[in-house]
Amino acid sequence: MSAMVIGVDAGATTTRCVVATLDGVVAGRGTAGGANGNSSGGEVRAALGVALAAALGTVDRTAVRCGVLGAAGSAGAGRERFRAAAWQAWQDAGLAGELVTVTDLEVAFAAGTARSDGVLLLAGTGALAARFTEGKVEHRCDGYGWMLGDEGSAVWIGVRALRAVLAALDGRGEATALVDDVRNHFTIKPDKTEEEAQAVVYSAFAVPPAELGRLAPLVSEAAERGDPVATRICAKAADRLLHTYDSVGPGGDVTVLAGSVLLNPGPVSRAVRAGLLTRTATPPRPALDGAGGAAALAVGRLTGTPVPPVVHARLTGSARHPTTHDPSRG
């Protein structure tokens, strides 16, 4: 019976799971809702359970020898809470192999490279930079949540779009195409009175903060159409992300990009990539599959040896994107 591993990337909005062999052949995938380590243990356990069950399918659970589960919010005070919820979900799934819990930073970095030294720059729901040395986070910057930080993240962009819309509606700011975009997003009827601004406020506070990140693509699209307000928001987001990167300093010769803001095309991604190329003279590598990165960590943990580049490429999907990642370099 071939040994198998499990990798899980539990984000704020989506949990992804991969079951694979030691040579990188994926046997199953599963997804579920968010399992942020800052959520209640019950919510995390439930999301992990759904993703694990979907990925395992008919896989013989006794073949699973190791699993690496990473999650947002699982550092510091959230570490033990996530560990407990993960262990319960692991047992619920009928698994007896070794369980390792890490943060979403480790799995994101591992999704972009098999190397152990480098810098991760992440901008999705949240935003941060982390310098890795020998596979461990040596220094990190930002990642403090939408209220206190996450500068340049999707939520950060969404909040600034809402501020610009409200300023345009009440006369404090200039006109912007974002007004119509936000109206359509929240299904608000045009109304030239104060009621429209209040409807925007109500709609924004009616959803979890993470949901405001869904406005980021609208800002990107408006900027591509030449809207000055959206263009400035995108430029500022890129500037803040590059500043965050500079704050952790260069780490090795690998930079990994993760998160929707940096992996999807748009003005923020272009500006950040150009800025990184100027700083490092090397194109950054995309973290295409966090769950695959976690599975690669599990393979390395189980075998006790560096993961071969070809195995890493199979697990993370980098083999399907040769223009953005060279598997021979890990």
Coordinates of C-alpha atoms in Angstrom, one line a residue:
M1 CA 0.0 0.0 0.0
S2 CA 1.5 3.3 -1.1
A3 CA 1.9 5.9 1.7
M4 CA -0.1 9.1 1.3
V5 CA -0.1 12.6 2.7
I6 CA -2.6 15.4 3.3
G7 CA -2.2 19.1 2.8
V8 CA -4.7 21.7 4.0
D9 CA -4.8 25.4 3.4
A10 CA -7.5 26.9 5.6
G11 CA -8.1 30.5 4.7
A12 CA -10.5 33.2 5.9
T13 CA -13.0 32.4 3.2
T14 CA -12.1 29.0 1.8
T15 CA -10.6 25.8 3.1
R16 CA -8.8 23.6 0.5
C17 CA -7.5 20.0 1.0
V18 CA -5.3 17.8 -1.1
V19 CA -4.6 14.0 -0.7
A20 CA -1.5 12.8 -2.6
T21 CA 1.1 10.1 -2.9
L22 CA 4.8 10.7 -2.0
D23 CA 5.7 11.2 -5.6
G24 CA 3.2 14.0 -6.0
V25 CA 0.2 12.3 -7.6
V26 CA -2.9 14.0 -6.3
A27 CA -5.6 11.4 -5.3
G28 CA -8.3 13.8 -4.1
R29 CA -9.2 17.4 -3.5
G30 CA -11.8 19.0 -1.3
T31 CA -13.0 22.4 -0.4
A32 CA -15.2 24.0 2.3
G33 CA -15.9 27.4 3.8
G34 CA -13.4 29.5 5.8
A35 CA -11.6 28.0 8.8
N36 CA -9.7 31.0 10.1
G37 CA -7.9 30.1 13.4
N38 CA -9.5 33.2 15.0
S39 CA -12.9 31.7 14.4
S40 CA -14.6 29.5 17.0
G41 CA -13.2 26.0 17.4
G42 CA -16.5 24.5 16.2
E43 CA -16.5 26.5 12.9
V44 CA -12.9 25.5 12.2
R45 CA -13.5 21.8 13.0
A46 CA -16.6 21.8 10.8
A47 CA -14.8 23.4 7.8
L48 CA -11.8 21.1 8.1
G49 CA -14.1 18.1 8.4
V50 CA -16.0 19.0 5.2
A51 CA -12.8 19.6 3.2
L52 CA -11.1 16.4 4.5
A53 CA -14.1 14.2 3.8
A54 CA -14.5 15.5 0.2
A55 CA -10.8 15.0 -0.5
L56 CA -10.5 11.6 1.0
G57 CA -13.5 10.1 -0.8
T58 CA -12.8 6.4 -1.1
V59 CA -9.1 6.8 -0.3
D60 CA -7.9 4.2 2.3
R61 CA -7.4 6.3 5.4
T62 CA -4.9 3.9 6.8
A63 CA -2.6 4.9 3.9
V64 CA -2.4 8.5 5.2
R65 CA 0.9 8.8 7.2
C66 CA 1.2 12.5 7.6
G67 CA -0.9 15.7 7.2
V68 CA 0.2 19.3 7.3
L69 CA -2.7 21.7 8.1
G70 CA -2.1 25.4 7.8
A71 CA -4.5 28.2 8.7
A72 CA -4.9 32.0 8.8
G73 CA -5.1 33.1 12.4
S74 CA -3.2 30.1 13.8
A75 CA -0.2 32.0 15.1
G76 CA 0.3 33.2 18.6
A77 CA -2.8 33.0 20.8
G78 CA -4.6 31.1 18.0
R79 CA -2.1 28.3 17.7
E80 CA -3.5 26.0 20.4
R81 CA -7.1 26.7 19.4
F82 CA -6.4 25.7 15.8
R83 CA -4.4 22.7 16.9
A84 CA -7.2 21.4 19.0
A85 CA -9.9 21.9 16.3
A86 CA -7.6 20.3 13.7
W87 CA -6.9 17.3 15.8
Q88 CA -10.6 16.8 16.4
A89 CA -11.4 17.0 12.7
W90 CA -8.5 14.7 11.9
Q91 CA -9.9 12.0 14.3
D92 CA -13.4 12.6 13.0
A93 CA -12.1 11.7 9.5
G94 CA -10.8 8.4 10.8
L95 CA -7.1 9.4 10.3
A96 CA -4.3 8.1 12.5
G97 CA -1.2 9.5 10.8
E98 CA 1.0 12.3 12.2
L99 CA -0.7 15.7 12.2
V100 CA 1.3 18.9 11.9
T101 CA -0.3 22.3 12.2
V102 CA 1.4 25.4 10.8
T103 CA 0.3 28.9 9.8
D104 CA -0.9 30.0 6.3
L105 CA 2.5 31.6 5.8
E106 CA 4.3 28.3 5.7
V107 CA 1.9 26.7 3.2
A108 CA 1.8 29.8 1.0
F109 CA 5.6 30.0 0.8
A110 CA 5.9 26.2 0.2
A111 CA 3.3 26.6 -2.6
G112 CA 5.7 28.9 -4.5
T113 CA 9.0 27.2 -3.9
A114 CA 10.6 24.1 -2.6
R115 CA 13.5 26.2 -1.2
S116 CA 13.8 27.0 2.5
D117 CA 15.0 30.6 2.2
G118 CA 13.2 33.6 0.7
V119 CA 10.4 36.1 1.1
L120 CA 6.7 35.7 0.9
L121 CA 4.5 38.7 0.0
L122 CA 0.8 38.0 0.4
A123 CA -2.1 40.2 -0.4
G124 CA -5.6 38.6 -0.4
T125 CA -8.2 39.1 2.3
G126 CA -5.2 40.3 4.4
A127 CA -1.7 41.4 3.6
L128 CA 1.8 40.8 5.0
A129 CA 5.4 39.9 4.2
A130 CA 7.5 37.2 5.8
R131 CA 11.2 36.4 5.5
F132 CA 11.9 32.7 5.7
T133 CA 15.2 31.1 6.8
E134 CA 15.6 27.4 6.8
G135 CA 11.8 27.0 6.3
K136 CA 11.0 29.1 9.4
V137 CA 9.6 32.6 9.6
E138 CA 12.5 34.8 10.7
H139 CA 10.7 38.2 10.4
R140 CA 7.2 39.2 9.4
C141 CA 5.6 42.6 8.8
D142 CA 1.9 43.5 8.9
G143 CA -0.9 40.9 8.8
Y144 CA -2.7 42.7 11.7
G145 CA -6.2 42.5 10.3
W146 CA -8.4 44.9 8.4
M147 CA -8.8 47.3 11.3
L148 CA -5.2 47.7 12.3
G149 CA -3.2 46.8 9.2
D150 CA -3.3 44.5 6.1
E151 CA -2.2 47.5 4.0
G152 CA -2.7 46.9 0.3
S153 CA -5.0 43.9 0.8
A154 CA -8.3 43.3 -0.9
V155 CA -10.2 44.5 2.2
W156 CA -8.0 47.5 2.5
I157 CA -8.8 48.4 -1.2
G158 CA -12.5 47.7 -0.6
V159 CA -12.6 50.0 2.4
R160 CA -10.9 52.8 0.5
A161 CA -13.3 52.4 -2.3
L162 CA -16.2 52.8 0.0
R163 CA -14.7 55.9 1.6
A164 CA -14.3 57.4 -1.9
V165 CA -17.9 56.5 -2.8
L166 CA -19.3 58.2 0.3
A167 CA -17.1 61.2 -0.2
A168 CA -18.4 61.5 -3.8
L169 CA -22.0 61.1 -2.7
D170 CA -21.9 63.8 0.0
G171 CA -19.7 66.3 -1.9
R172 CA -16.4 65.9 -0.1
G173 CA -14.7 64.1 -2.9
E174 CA -14.5 63.9 -6.7
A175 CA -16.9 62.0 -8.8
T176 CA -15.9 58.4 -9.5
A177 CA -17.1 55.4 -11.5
L178 CA -16.9 53.5 -8.2
V179 CA -20.2 54.9 -7.2
D180 CA -22.1 52.9 -9.8
D181 CA -19.9 49.9 -9.2
V182 CA -20.7 49.9 -5.5
R183 CA -24.4 50.5 -6.2
N184 CA -24.5 47.5 -8.4
H185 CA -22.5 45.3 -6.0
F186 CA -24.9 46.0 -3.1
T187 CA -28.0 46.4 -5.3
I188 CA -28.6 49.9 -4.2
K189 CA -31.0 52.1 -6.2
P190 CA -29.7 55.5 -7.4
D191 CA -30.9 58.2 -5.1
K192 CA -29.5 61.8 -5.1
T193 CA -30.3 62.3 -1.4
E194 CA -28.5 61.4 1.8
E195 CA -30.4 58.1 1.8
E196 CA -28.1 56.6 -0.8
A197 CA -25.0 57.2 1.3
Q198 CA -26.8 55.7 4.3
A199 CA -27.7 52.7 2.1
V200 CA -24.0 52.2 1.3
V201 CA -23.0 52.5 5.0
Y202 CA -25.7 50.0 6.0
S203 CA -24.7 47.5 3.2
A204 CA -21.0 47.7 4.2
F205 CA -21.6 47.1 7.9
A206 CA -24.1 44.3 7.1
V207 CA -21.4 41.9 5.8
P208 CA -18.3 40.5 7.6
P209 CA -15.2 42.7 6.9
A210 CA -13.6 39.9 4.8
E211 CA -16.5 40.3 2.3
L212 CA -15.5 43.9 1.6
G213 CA -12.5 42.4 -0.2
R214 CA -14.9 41.4 -3.0
L215 CA -14.9 45.1 -4.0
A216 CA -11.2 45.0 -4.9
P217 CA -11.7 43.6 -8.4
L218 CA -14.2 46.4 -9.1
V219 CA -11.6 48.9 -8.1
S220 CA -9.1 47.2 -10.4
E221 CA -11.5 47.2 -13.3
A222 CA -12.4 50.9 -12.8
A223 CA -8.7 51.8 -12.7
E224 CA -8.1 49.9 -16.0
R225 CA -10.9 52.0 -17.5
G226 CA -9.0 55.1 -16.4
D227 CA -11.0 56.2 -13.3
P228 CA -8.6 58.6 -11.4
V229 CA -9.9 57.7 -8.0
A230 CA -9.6 53.9 -8.6
T231 CA -6.2 54.4 -10.1
R232 CA -4.9 56.2 -7.0
I233 CA -6.3 53.6 -4.7
C234 CA -4.5 50.8 -6.7
A235 CA -1.3 52.8 -6.9
K236 CA -1.4 53.4 -3.1
A237 CA -2.1 49.7 -2.5
A238 CA 1.0 48.7 -4.6
D239 CA 3.1 51.2 -2.8
R240 CA 2.1 49.9 0.7
L241 CA 2.7 46.3 -0.4
L242 CA 6.2 47.1 -1.6
H243 CA 6.9 49.0 1.6
T244 CA 5.8 46.0 3.6
Y245 CA 8.2 43.8 1.4
D246 CA 11.1 46.3 2.0
S247 CA 10.4 46.1 5.8
V248 CA 11.4 42.5 6.0
G249 CA 14.4 42.9 3.8
P250 CA 15.6 40.6 1.1
G251 CA 15.8 36.9 2.1
G252 CA 17.6 34.6 -0.3
D253 CA 16.9 34.9 -4.0
V254 CA 13.3 33.7 -4.0
T255 CA 10.2 35.9 -3.7
V256 CA 6.9 34.2 -3.5
L257 CA 3.6 36.0 -4.2
A258 CA 0.3 34.8 -2.7
G259 CA -3.3 36.0 -2.5
S260 CA -5.8 37.2 -5.0
V261 CA -4.6 40.8 -5.3
L262 CA -1.2 39.6 -6.4
L263 CA -2.0 36.5 -8.4
N264 CA -4.8 38.0 -10.5
P265 CA -4.0 40.4 -13.3
G266 CA -4.5 44.1 -12.6
P267 CA -2.8 47.3 -11.8
V268 CA -1.8 46.4 -8.3
S269 CA -0.2 43.1 -9.4
R270 CA 1.6 44.7 -12.3
A271 CA 3.0 47.5 -10.1
V272 CA 4.2 45.1 -7.4
R273 CA 5.8 42.7 -9.8
A274 CA 7.6 45.6 -11.5
G275 CA 8.8 46.9 -8.2
L276 CA 10.0 43.5 -7.1
L277 CA 11.8 42.9 -10.4
T278 CA 13.6 46.3 -9.9
R279 CA 14.6 45.2 -6.3
T280 CA 15.6 41.6 -7.0
A281 CA 16.3 41.3 -10.7
T282 CA 14.4 38.0 -10.5
P283 CA 10.7 37.4 -11.4
P284 CA 8.6 36.4 -8.3
R285 CA 7.1 33.0 -8.1
P286 CA 3.3 32.5 -7.7
A287 CA 1.9 30.5 -4.8
L288 CA -0.7 28.7 -7.0
D289 CA -1.9 26.0 -4.6
G290 CA -1.6 26.5 -0.8
A291 CA -3.0 23.0 -0.1
G292 CA -0.4 21.6 -2.5
G293 CA 2.2 23.5 -0.7
A294 CA 1.0 22.0 2.6
A295 CA 1.1 18.5 1.0
A296 CA 4.7 19.2 -0.1
L297 CA 5.6 20.1 3.5
A298 CA 4.0 16.8 4.5
V299 CA 6.1 14.8 2.0
G300 CA 9.3 16.4 3.3
R301 CA 8.2 15.8 6.9
L302 CA 7.5 12.1 6.2
T303 CA 10.6 11.4 4.1
G304 CA 13.0 13.5 6.0
T305 CA 14.5 14.8 2.8
P306 CA 14.1 17.8 0.5
V307 CA 11.1 17.5 -1.8
P308 CA 12.2 16.8 -5.4
P309 CA 11.4 19.7 -7.7
V310 CA 9.3 17.5 -9.9
V311 CA 7.2 16.3 -7.0
H312 CA 6.8 19.9 -5.8
A313 CA 5.7 20.9 -9.3
R314 CA 3.0 18.2 -9.4
L315 CA 1.6 19.1 -6.0
T316 CA 1.5 22.8 -6.5
G317 CA 0.5 23.1 -10.1
S318 CA 3.7 24.9 -11.1
A319 CA 4.3 22.4 -13.8
R320 CA 1.3 23.8 -15.6
H321 CA 2.7 27.3 -15.5
P322 CA 6.3 27.1 -16.9
T323 CA 6.4 30.8 -17.8
T324 CA 6.0 31.8 -14.1
H325 CA 7.9 29.1 -12.4
D326 CA 10.9 27.0 -13.2
P327 CA 10.5 23.6 -11.5
S328 CA 14.1 22.8 -11.9
R329 CA 15.0 25.5 -9.5
G330 CA 12.5 24.4 -6.8

